[in-house]
């Protein structure tokens, strides 16, 4: 009896010692040098709960400001089960982006995008898909084929909204975006397939950026199920089109090398995964940023008035010239709207916009950032009063006379930096400008209860509804 007791005492003691050792190692990670200061939080969950606390979307999270105050602009932590370095140092962010290429994402995200994803497989495949995307979504592609689709979809959705007395900005933008991309990519889809595709999106926002455990019924489980459904659907559509000899839209022509600039290096599976990546990244960013922008406009009557002036002029000019559709020149002439969007992107970038997996030990000052850690670069310069006077104020006029088409500078990085700079930036800006243009056709206001929070992604707990009614003055001048 005593022997059994001793045996179990020994086993339990061993487990406790092992556990303490593991916890000690977790809290005190080692590197080939001195790690940046910081704390690793609780085993496994690290400091995720604090990091993911919802905060005002137009202010840097308390987690970040508190840590910077304590440790300085570069510190270590643990998030989503991974070891992480967070940096609010612009110079370091630029340097890491230049010398590190692999995207830094927790496993749940990596899983969502798939292991064979050409954006992450190798440098060559990454370069290839970036070039393809630029053919499609660069300014040439936007000017030639996208602007009309976005214009006509935004006009139609806004008309429906006006008839119903209002619309939800985020939801409507998401519909416009998916309809526009799906049409350009897949061409016409069977009605049922198109409906199912939109249905699958329901699961994404909730499952986004979480721990990677895939347990039946949880967010990751639903997300991966929806992913599979979407991939099957897209594949089926492509195969059916191929069998029937039906023409592909420009996008697949580029992918399958049927027109100049394309090359035949992508098989169907890779092509579908690639299309899926574009859909997810587009849908998880632009609609929310646009809804936040509309909220900022709504809360700043002077901005709203100036926008109205700009768009009334365009409606009037078009009526005089007897034109209906928006042209690239019209888009370029919407200077104030672009200032509004630049400002909104600045003030809503309260999230790391540069995520990398550190590939080799990286030395910065006295510190070593170890290979294998995730690096998250916050664009804190957006809130630096030396760069932006009164940085928490939403002031589009601060962009007057500046380069409005640029998407990256040492003081502005809402679309990331380096080899992973967003490829959809111009497309996103075009979509936002056109939406605002059509909104200004109407008398509109956002519901007063609307709030914009961030929990890594932008959230609208009370929706993003605008009430819309026909504006007789604008209606008369736009015919
Ligand atoms: C307002 C809207 C958007 C914002 C704020 C945004 C922001 C970003 C950021 C911060 C990155 C990461 C850059 C890095 O890690 O250094 C990124 C990458 C990316 N974005 Fe966007 N994005 C937007 C819209 C879009 C759209 C509409 C698309 C596609 C149609 C898109 C496609 C991509 C892709 C494919 C990447 C990965 C690029 C690569 O790995 O080479 N984004 N975006």
Short mmCIF file of N, CA and C in Angstrom, two decimals, residues 197-315:
data_model
loop_
_atom_site.label_atom_id
_atom_site.label_comp_id
_atom_site.label_asym_id
_atom_site.label_seq_id
_atom_site.Cartn_x
_atom_site.Cartn_y
_atom_site.Cartn_z
N UNK A 197 -22.59 30.93 -52.92
CA UNK A 197 -21.30 31.59 -52.70
C UNK A 197 -21.45 32.72 -51.67
N UNK A 198 -22.49 33.53 -51.85
CA UNK A 198 -22.70 34.65 -50.90
C UNK A 198 -23.03 34.10 -49.51
N UNK A 199 -23.77 32.98 -49.49
CA UNK A 199 -24.19 32.38 -48.23
C UNK A 199 -22.97 31.96 -47.39
N UNK A 200 -21.94 31.40 -48.06
CA UNK A 200 -20.75 30.91 -47.35
C UNK A 200 -20.05 32.02 -46.59
N UNK A 201 -20.17 33.26 -47.04
CA UNK A 201 -19.45 34.36 -46.40
C UNK A 201 -19.88 34.60 -44.97
N UNK A 202 -21.10 34.18 -44.67
CA UNK A 202 -21.63 34.42 -43.34
C UNK A 202 -20.68 33.94 -42.25
N UNK A 203 -19.94 32.87 -42.53
CA UNK A 203 -19.12 32.27 -41.48
C UNK A 203 -17.75 32.91 -41.31
N UNK A 204 -17.36 33.74 -42.24
CA UNK A 204 -15.97 34.20 -42.18
C UNK A 204 -15.67 35.20 -41.08
N UNK A 205 -16.39 36.31 -40.99
CA UNK A 205 -15.97 37.33 -40.03
C UNK A 205 -15.86 36.81 -38.60
N UNK A 206 -16.75 35.89 -38.24
CA UNK A 206 -16.75 35.43 -36.86
C UNK A 206 -15.59 34.48 -36.56
N UNK A 207 -15.11 33.79 -37.59
CA UNK A 207 -14.06 32.81 -37.36
C UNK A 207 -12.67 33.37 -37.57
N UNK A 208 -12.59 34.59 -37.98
CA UNK A 208 -11.37 35.25 -38.39
C UNK A 208 -10.46 35.54 -37.19
N UNK A 209 -9.19 35.27 -37.28
CA UNK A 209 -8.19 35.59 -36.28
C UNK A 209 -8.51 35.02 -34.91
N UNK A 210 -8.38 33.74 -34.83
CA UNK A 210 -8.65 33.07 -33.55
C UNK A 210 -7.57 32.03 -33.30
N UNK A 211 -7.77 31.28 -32.22
CA UNK A 211 -6.89 30.13 -32.00
C UNK A 211 -7.20 29.10 -33.08
N UNK A 212 -6.23 28.19 -33.28
CA UNK A 212 -6.38 27.32 -34.44
C UNK A 212 -7.13 26.03 -34.16
N UNK A 213 -7.64 25.84 -32.92
CA UNK A 213 -8.30 24.57 -32.64
C UNK A 213 -9.56 24.41 -33.49
N UNK A 214 -9.60 23.25 -34.15
CA UNK A 214 -10.75 22.97 -35.01
C UNK A 214 -11.64 21.96 -34.30
N UNK A 215 -12.61 22.46 -33.55
CA UNK A 215 -13.50 21.58 -32.77
C UNK A 215 -14.90 21.68 -33.39
N UNK A 216 -15.55 20.52 -33.67
CA UNK A 216 -16.87 20.61 -34.31
C UNK A 216 -17.77 21.63 -33.61
N UNK A 217 -18.33 22.52 -34.40
CA UNK A 217 -19.26 23.52 -33.86
C UNK A 217 -18.60 24.86 -33.58
N UNK A 218 -17.25 24.91 -33.46
CA UNK A 218 -16.66 26.22 -33.12
C UNK A 218 -16.40 27.06 -34.39
N UNK A 219 -15.90 28.28 -34.19
CA UNK A 219 -15.73 29.23 -35.29
C UNK A 219 -14.81 28.72 -36.39
N UNK A 220 -13.66 28.16 -35.99
CA UNK A 220 -12.70 27.67 -36.99
C UNK A 220 -13.33 26.54 -37.80
N UNK A 221 -14.08 25.68 -37.11
CA UNK A 221 -14.74 24.54 -37.78
C UNK A 221 -15.69 25.06 -38.87
N UNK A 222 -16.54 26.04 -38.52
CA UNK A 222 -17.49 26.58 -39.50
C UNK A 222 -16.77 27.26 -40.64
N UNK A 223 -15.68 27.96 -40.28
CA UNK A 223 -14.93 28.71 -41.28
C UNK A 223 -14.32 27.74 -42.30
N UNK A 224 -13.73 26.65 -41.78
CA UNK A 224 -13.08 25.71 -42.70
C UNK A 224 -14.12 24.97 -43.55
N UNK A 225 -15.29 24.73 -42.95
CA UNK A 225 -16.37 24.07 -43.70
C UNK A 225 -16.83 24.99 -44.84
N UNK A 226 -17.03 26.26 -44.50
CA UNK A 226 -17.46 27.23 -45.51
C UNK A 226 -16.40 27.36 -46.59
N UNK A 227 -15.12 27.32 -46.16
CA UNK A 227 -14.03 27.43 -47.13
C UNK A 227 -14.12 26.29 -48.14
N UNK A 228 -14.32 25.06 -47.62
CA UNK A 228 -14.36 23.91 -48.50
C UNK A 228 -15.53 24.02 -49.47
N UNK A 229 -16.67 24.45 -48.93
CA UNK A 229 -17.88 24.59 -49.76
C UNK A 229 -17.62 25.59 -50.90
N UNK A 230 -16.99 26.69 -50.54
CA UNK A 230 -16.73 27.73 -51.55
C UNK A 230 -15.75 27.23 -52.61
N UNK A 231 -14.71 26.55 -52.15
CA UNK A 231 -13.71 26.06 -53.10
C UNK A 231 -14.35 25.06 -54.07
N UNK A 232 -15.22 24.15 -53.52
CA UNK A 232 -15.88 23.16 -54.38
C UNK A 232 -16.76 23.86 -55.42
N UNK A 233 -17.45 24.88 -54.94
CA UNK A 233 -18.37 25.61 -55.80
C UNK A 233 -17.64 26.31 -56.94
N UNK A 234 -16.54 26.96 -56.58
CA UNK A 234 -15.76 27.67 -57.58
C UNK A 234 -15.19 26.68 -58.60
N UNK A 235 -14.70 25.56 -58.07
CA UNK A 235 -14.09 24.57 -58.96
C UNK A 235 -15.13 24.01 -59.93
N UNK A 236 -16.30 23.69 -59.39
CA UNK A 236 -17.37 23.13 -60.22
C UNK A 236 -17.72 24.11 -61.36
N UNK A 237 -17.81 25.40 -61.00
CA UNK A 237 -18.16 26.40 -62.02
C UNK A 237 -17.10 26.46 -63.11
N UNK A 238 -15.83 26.45 -62.70
CA UNK A 238 -14.75 26.53 -63.70
C UNK A 238 -14.78 25.29 -64.60
N UNK A 239 -14.94 24.10 -63.97
CA UNK A 239 -14.92 22.87 -64.78
C UNK A 239 -16.09 22.83 -65.76
N UNK A 240 -17.27 23.26 -65.29
CA UNK A 240 -18.46 23.26 -66.17
C UNK A 240 -18.21 24.17 -67.36
N UNK A 241 -17.62 25.32 -67.09
CA UNK A 241 -17.36 26.28 -68.16
C UNK A 241 -16.38 25.69 -69.16
N UNK A 242 -15.36 25.01 -68.62
CA UNK A 242 -14.35 24.41 -69.50
C UNK A 242 -14.98 23.38 -70.41
N UNK A 243 -15.82 22.48 -69.79
CA UNK A 243 -16.44 21.40 -70.55
C UNK A 243 -17.35 21.94 -71.64
N UNK A 244 -18.10 23.01 -71.30
CA UNK A 244 -19.07 23.51 -72.29
C UNK A 244 -18.39 24.40 -73.33
N UNK A 245 -17.10 24.62 -73.17
CA UNK A 245 -16.37 25.45 -74.15
C UNK A 245 -16.72 26.92 -74.02
N UNK A 246 -17.40 27.27 -72.90
CA UNK A 246 -17.79 28.67 -72.70
C UNK A 246 -16.55 29.53 -72.45
N UNK A 247 -16.61 30.76 -72.94
CA UNK A 247 -15.48 31.69 -72.76
C UNK A 247 -15.28 32.03 -71.29
N UNK A 248 -14.03 32.05 -70.86
CA UNK A 248 -13.76 32.54 -69.51
C UNK A 248 -13.72 34.05 -69.53
N UNK A 249 -13.90 34.63 -68.34
CA UNK A 249 -13.71 36.07 -68.24
C UNK A 249 -12.22 36.36 -68.25
N UNK A 250 -11.91 37.65 -68.34
CA UNK A 250 -10.52 38.09 -68.49
C UNK A 250 -9.57 37.48 -67.45
N UNK A 251 -10.06 37.38 -66.20
CA UNK A 251 -9.21 36.93 -65.12
C UNK A 251 -8.64 35.54 -65.38
N UNK A 252 -9.52 34.59 -65.74
CA UNK A 252 -9.05 33.24 -66.00
C UNK A 252 -8.26 33.16 -67.30
N UNK A 253 -8.57 34.07 -68.21
CA UNK A 253 -7.78 34.10 -69.44
C UNK A 253 -6.35 34.47 -69.08
N UNK A 254 -6.21 35.42 -68.14
CA UNK A 254 -4.86 35.80 -67.72
C UNK A 254 -4.21 34.60 -67.02
N UNK A 255 -4.96 34.00 -66.08
CA UNK A 255 -4.40 32.89 -65.30
C UNK A 255 -3.97 31.73 -66.20
N UNK A 256 -4.81 31.39 -67.17
CA UNK A 256 -4.48 30.24 -68.00
C UNK A 256 -3.67 30.63 -69.24
N UNK A 257 -3.16 31.86 -69.23
CA UNK A 257 -2.24 32.27 -70.29
C UNK A 257 -2.87 32.43 -71.65
N UNK A 258 -4.18 32.72 -71.68
CA UNK A 258 -4.83 32.84 -72.98
C UNK A 258 -4.69 34.23 -73.57
N UNK A 259 -4.23 35.19 -72.77
CA UNK A 259 -3.97 36.50 -73.35
C UNK A 259 -2.59 36.99 -72.94
N UNK A 260 -2.16 38.00 -73.61
CA UNK A 260 -0.81 38.52 -73.38
C UNK A 260 -0.60 38.87 -71.91
N UNK A 261 0.54 38.47 -71.39
CA UNK A 261 0.83 38.80 -69.99
C UNK A 261 0.54 37.63 -69.07
N UNK A 262 -0.28 36.68 -69.50
CA UNK A 262 -0.59 35.53 -68.67
C UNK A 262 0.43 34.42 -68.89
N UNK A 263 0.40 33.39 -68.05
CA UNK A 263 1.28 32.25 -68.30
C UNK A 263 0.58 31.02 -67.77
N UNK A 264 0.92 29.86 -68.34
CA UNK A 264 0.14 28.66 -68.01
C UNK A 264 0.69 27.91 -66.80
N UNK A 265 1.14 28.64 -65.78
CA UNK A 265 1.82 27.94 -64.70
C UNK A 265 0.89 27.57 -63.55
N UNK A 266 -0.39 27.87 -63.67
CA UNK A 266 -1.29 27.61 -62.55
C UNK A 266 -2.29 26.52 -62.92
N UNK A 267 -2.41 25.49 -62.06
CA UNK A 267 -3.45 24.51 -62.35
C UNK A 267 -4.77 24.96 -61.70
N UNK A 268 -5.83 24.18 -61.96
CA UNK A 268 -7.15 24.65 -61.50
C UNK A 268 -7.20 24.81 -59.98
N UNK A 269 -6.64 23.82 -59.24
CA UNK A 269 -6.69 23.91 -57.77
C UNK A 269 -6.01 25.19 -57.28
N UNK A 270 -4.84 25.44 -57.87
CA UNK A 270 -4.10 26.63 -57.43
C UNK A 270 -4.88 27.90 -57.79
N UNK A 271 -5.48 27.87 -58.98
CA UNK A 271 -6.23 29.05 -59.42
C UNK A 271 -7.40 29.32 -58.48
N UNK A 272 -8.09 28.25 -58.08
CA UNK A 272 -9.25 28.41 -57.18
C UNK A 272 -8.81 28.95 -55.82
N UNK A 273 -7.70 28.41 -55.32
CA UNK A 273 -7.20 28.86 -54.02
C UNK A 273 -6.81 30.35 -54.09
N UNK A 274 -6.26 30.71 -55.22
CA UNK A 274 -5.83 32.09 -55.45
C UNK A 274 -7.04 33.03 -55.48
N UNK A 275 -8.06 32.61 -56.23
CA UNK A 275 -9.29 33.42 -56.31
C UNK A 275 -9.91 33.57 -54.92
N UNK A 276 -9.93 32.45 -54.20
CA UNK A 276 -10.50 32.45 -52.86
C UNK A 276 -9.76 33.45 -51.95
N UNK A 277 -8.42 33.44 -52.03
CA UNK A 277 -7.62 34.37 -51.21
C UNK A 277 -8.01 35.81 -51.50
N UNK A 278 -8.13 36.13 -52.78
CA UNK A 278 -8.50 37.50 -53.14
C UNK A 278 -9.87 37.85 -52.59
N UNK A 279 -10.82 36.92 -52.72
CA UNK A 279 -12.18 37.16 -52.23
C UNK A 279 -12.15 37.45 -50.73
N UNK A 280 -11.45 36.59 -49.98
CA UNK A 280 -11.46 36.74 -48.52
C UNK A 280 -10.82 38.06 -48.11
N UNK A 281 -9.62 38.33 -48.68
CA UNK A 281 -8.92 39.55 -48.26
C UNK A 281 -9.71 40.80 -48.65
N UNK A 282 -10.33 40.76 -49.82
CA UNK A 282 -11.11 41.92 -50.25
C UNK A 282 -12.32 42.11 -49.35
N UNK A 283 -13.01 41.02 -49.07
CA UNK A 283 -14.26 41.11 -48.32
C UNK A 283 -14.06 41.42 -46.84
N UNK A 284 -12.90 41.06 -46.30
CA UNK A 284 -12.67 41.29 -44.88
C UNK A 284 -12.10 42.68 -44.59
N UNK A 285 -11.82 43.44 -45.63
CA UNK A 285 -11.20 44.75 -45.40
C UNK A 285 -12.09 45.90 -45.88
N UNK A 286 -12.28 45.98 -47.20
CA UNK A 286 -12.91 47.16 -47.78
C UNK A 286 -14.30 47.49 -47.19
N UNK A 287 -15.24 46.54 -47.08
CA UNK A 287 -16.56 46.91 -46.57
C UNK A 287 -16.50 47.55 -45.18
N UNK A 288 -15.66 47.00 -44.31
CA UNK A 288 -15.59 47.55 -42.94
C UNK A 288 -14.93 48.93 -42.95
N UNK A 289 -13.86 49.09 -43.74
CA UNK A 289 -13.20 50.41 -43.77
C UNK A 289 -14.17 51.44 -44.35
N UNK A 290 -14.93 51.05 -45.35
CA UNK A 290 -15.88 52.00 -45.93
C UNK A 290 -16.98 52.37 -44.93
N UNK A 291 -17.48 51.37 -44.20
CA UNK A 291 -18.52 51.67 -43.21
C UNK A 291 -17.97 52.61 -42.14
N UNK A 292 -16.69 52.40 -41.74
CA UNK A 292 -16.08 53.29 -40.75
C UNK A 292 -15.93 54.69 -41.34
N UNK A 293 -15.61 54.77 -42.61
CA UNK A 293 -15.44 56.07 -43.28
C UNK A 293 -16.77 56.83 -43.30
N UNK A 294 -17.85 56.10 -43.61
CA UNK A 294 -19.17 56.74 -43.65
C UNK A 294 -19.54 57.26 -42.27
N UNK A 295 -19.16 56.51 -41.24
CA UNK A 295 -19.43 56.97 -39.86
C UNK A 295 -18.65 58.27 -39.58
N UNK A 296 -17.38 58.31 -39.99
CA UNK A 296 -16.57 59.52 -39.76
C UNK A 296 -17.16 60.71 -40.52
N UNK A 297 -17.61 60.48 -41.73
CA UNK A 297 -18.21 61.57 -42.52
C UNK A 297 -19.49 62.06 -41.82
N UNK A 298 -20.31 61.10 -41.42
CA UNK A 298 -21.58 61.43 -40.79
C UNK A 298 -21.38 62.30 -39.54
N UNK A 299 -20.30 62.00 -38.79
CA UNK A 299 -20.07 62.72 -37.54
C UNK A 299 -19.35 64.05 -37.75
N UNK A 300 -19.00 64.38 -38.99
CA UNK A 300 -18.28 65.62 -39.28
C UNK A 300 -19.01 66.40 -40.38
N UNK A 301 -20.02 67.21 -39.97
CA UNK A 301 -20.90 67.86 -40.95
C UNK A 301 -20.15 68.69 -42.01
N UNK A 302 -19.01 69.30 -41.63
CA UNK A 302 -18.27 70.11 -42.62
C UNK A 302 -17.73 69.23 -43.74
N UNK A 303 -17.28 68.04 -43.36
CA UNK A 303 -16.74 67.10 -44.36
C UNK A 303 -17.89 66.65 -45.27
N UNK A 304 -19.02 66.37 -44.65
CA UNK A 304 -20.18 65.90 -45.41
C UNK A 304 -20.61 66.96 -46.43
N UNK A 305 -20.58 68.20 -45.99
CA UNK A 305 -20.99 69.32 -46.85
C UNK A 305 -20.02 69.48 -48.03
N UNK A 306 -18.72 69.37 -47.73
CA UNK A 306 -17.71 69.53 -48.79
C UNK A 306 -17.83 68.40 -49.81
N UNK A 307 -18.13 67.21 -49.32
CA UNK A 307 -18.30 66.06 -50.23
C UNK A 307 -19.50 66.30 -51.15
N UNK A 308 -20.54 66.77 -50.54
CA UNK A 308 -21.78 67.02 -51.29
C UNK A 308 -21.49 68.02 -52.41
N UNK A 309 -20.71 69.06 -52.07
CA UNK A 309 -20.36 70.07 -53.06
C UNK A 309 -19.60 69.42 -54.22
N UNK A 310 -18.61 68.58 -53.86
CA UNK A 310 -17.78 67.95 -54.91
C UNK A 310 -18.63 67.07 -55.83
N UNK A 311 -19.53 66.29 -55.25
CA UNK A 311 -20.28 65.35 -56.08
C UNK A 311 -21.41 66.03 -56.84
N UNK A 312 -21.98 67.07 -56.26
CA UNK A 312 -23.01 67.82 -57.00
C UNK A 312 -22.42 68.39 -58.27
N UNK A 313 -21.17 68.89 -58.16
CA UNK A 313 -20.50 69.44 -59.35
C UNK A 313 -20.38 68.35 -60.42
N UNK A 314 -20.02 67.15 -60.00
CA UNK A 314 -19.84 66.07 -60.98
C UNK A 314 -21.18 65.67 -61.59
N UNK A 315 -22.22 65.56 -60.75
CA UNK A 315 -23.55 65.22 -61.29
C UNK A 315 -23.97 66.27 -62.33
#
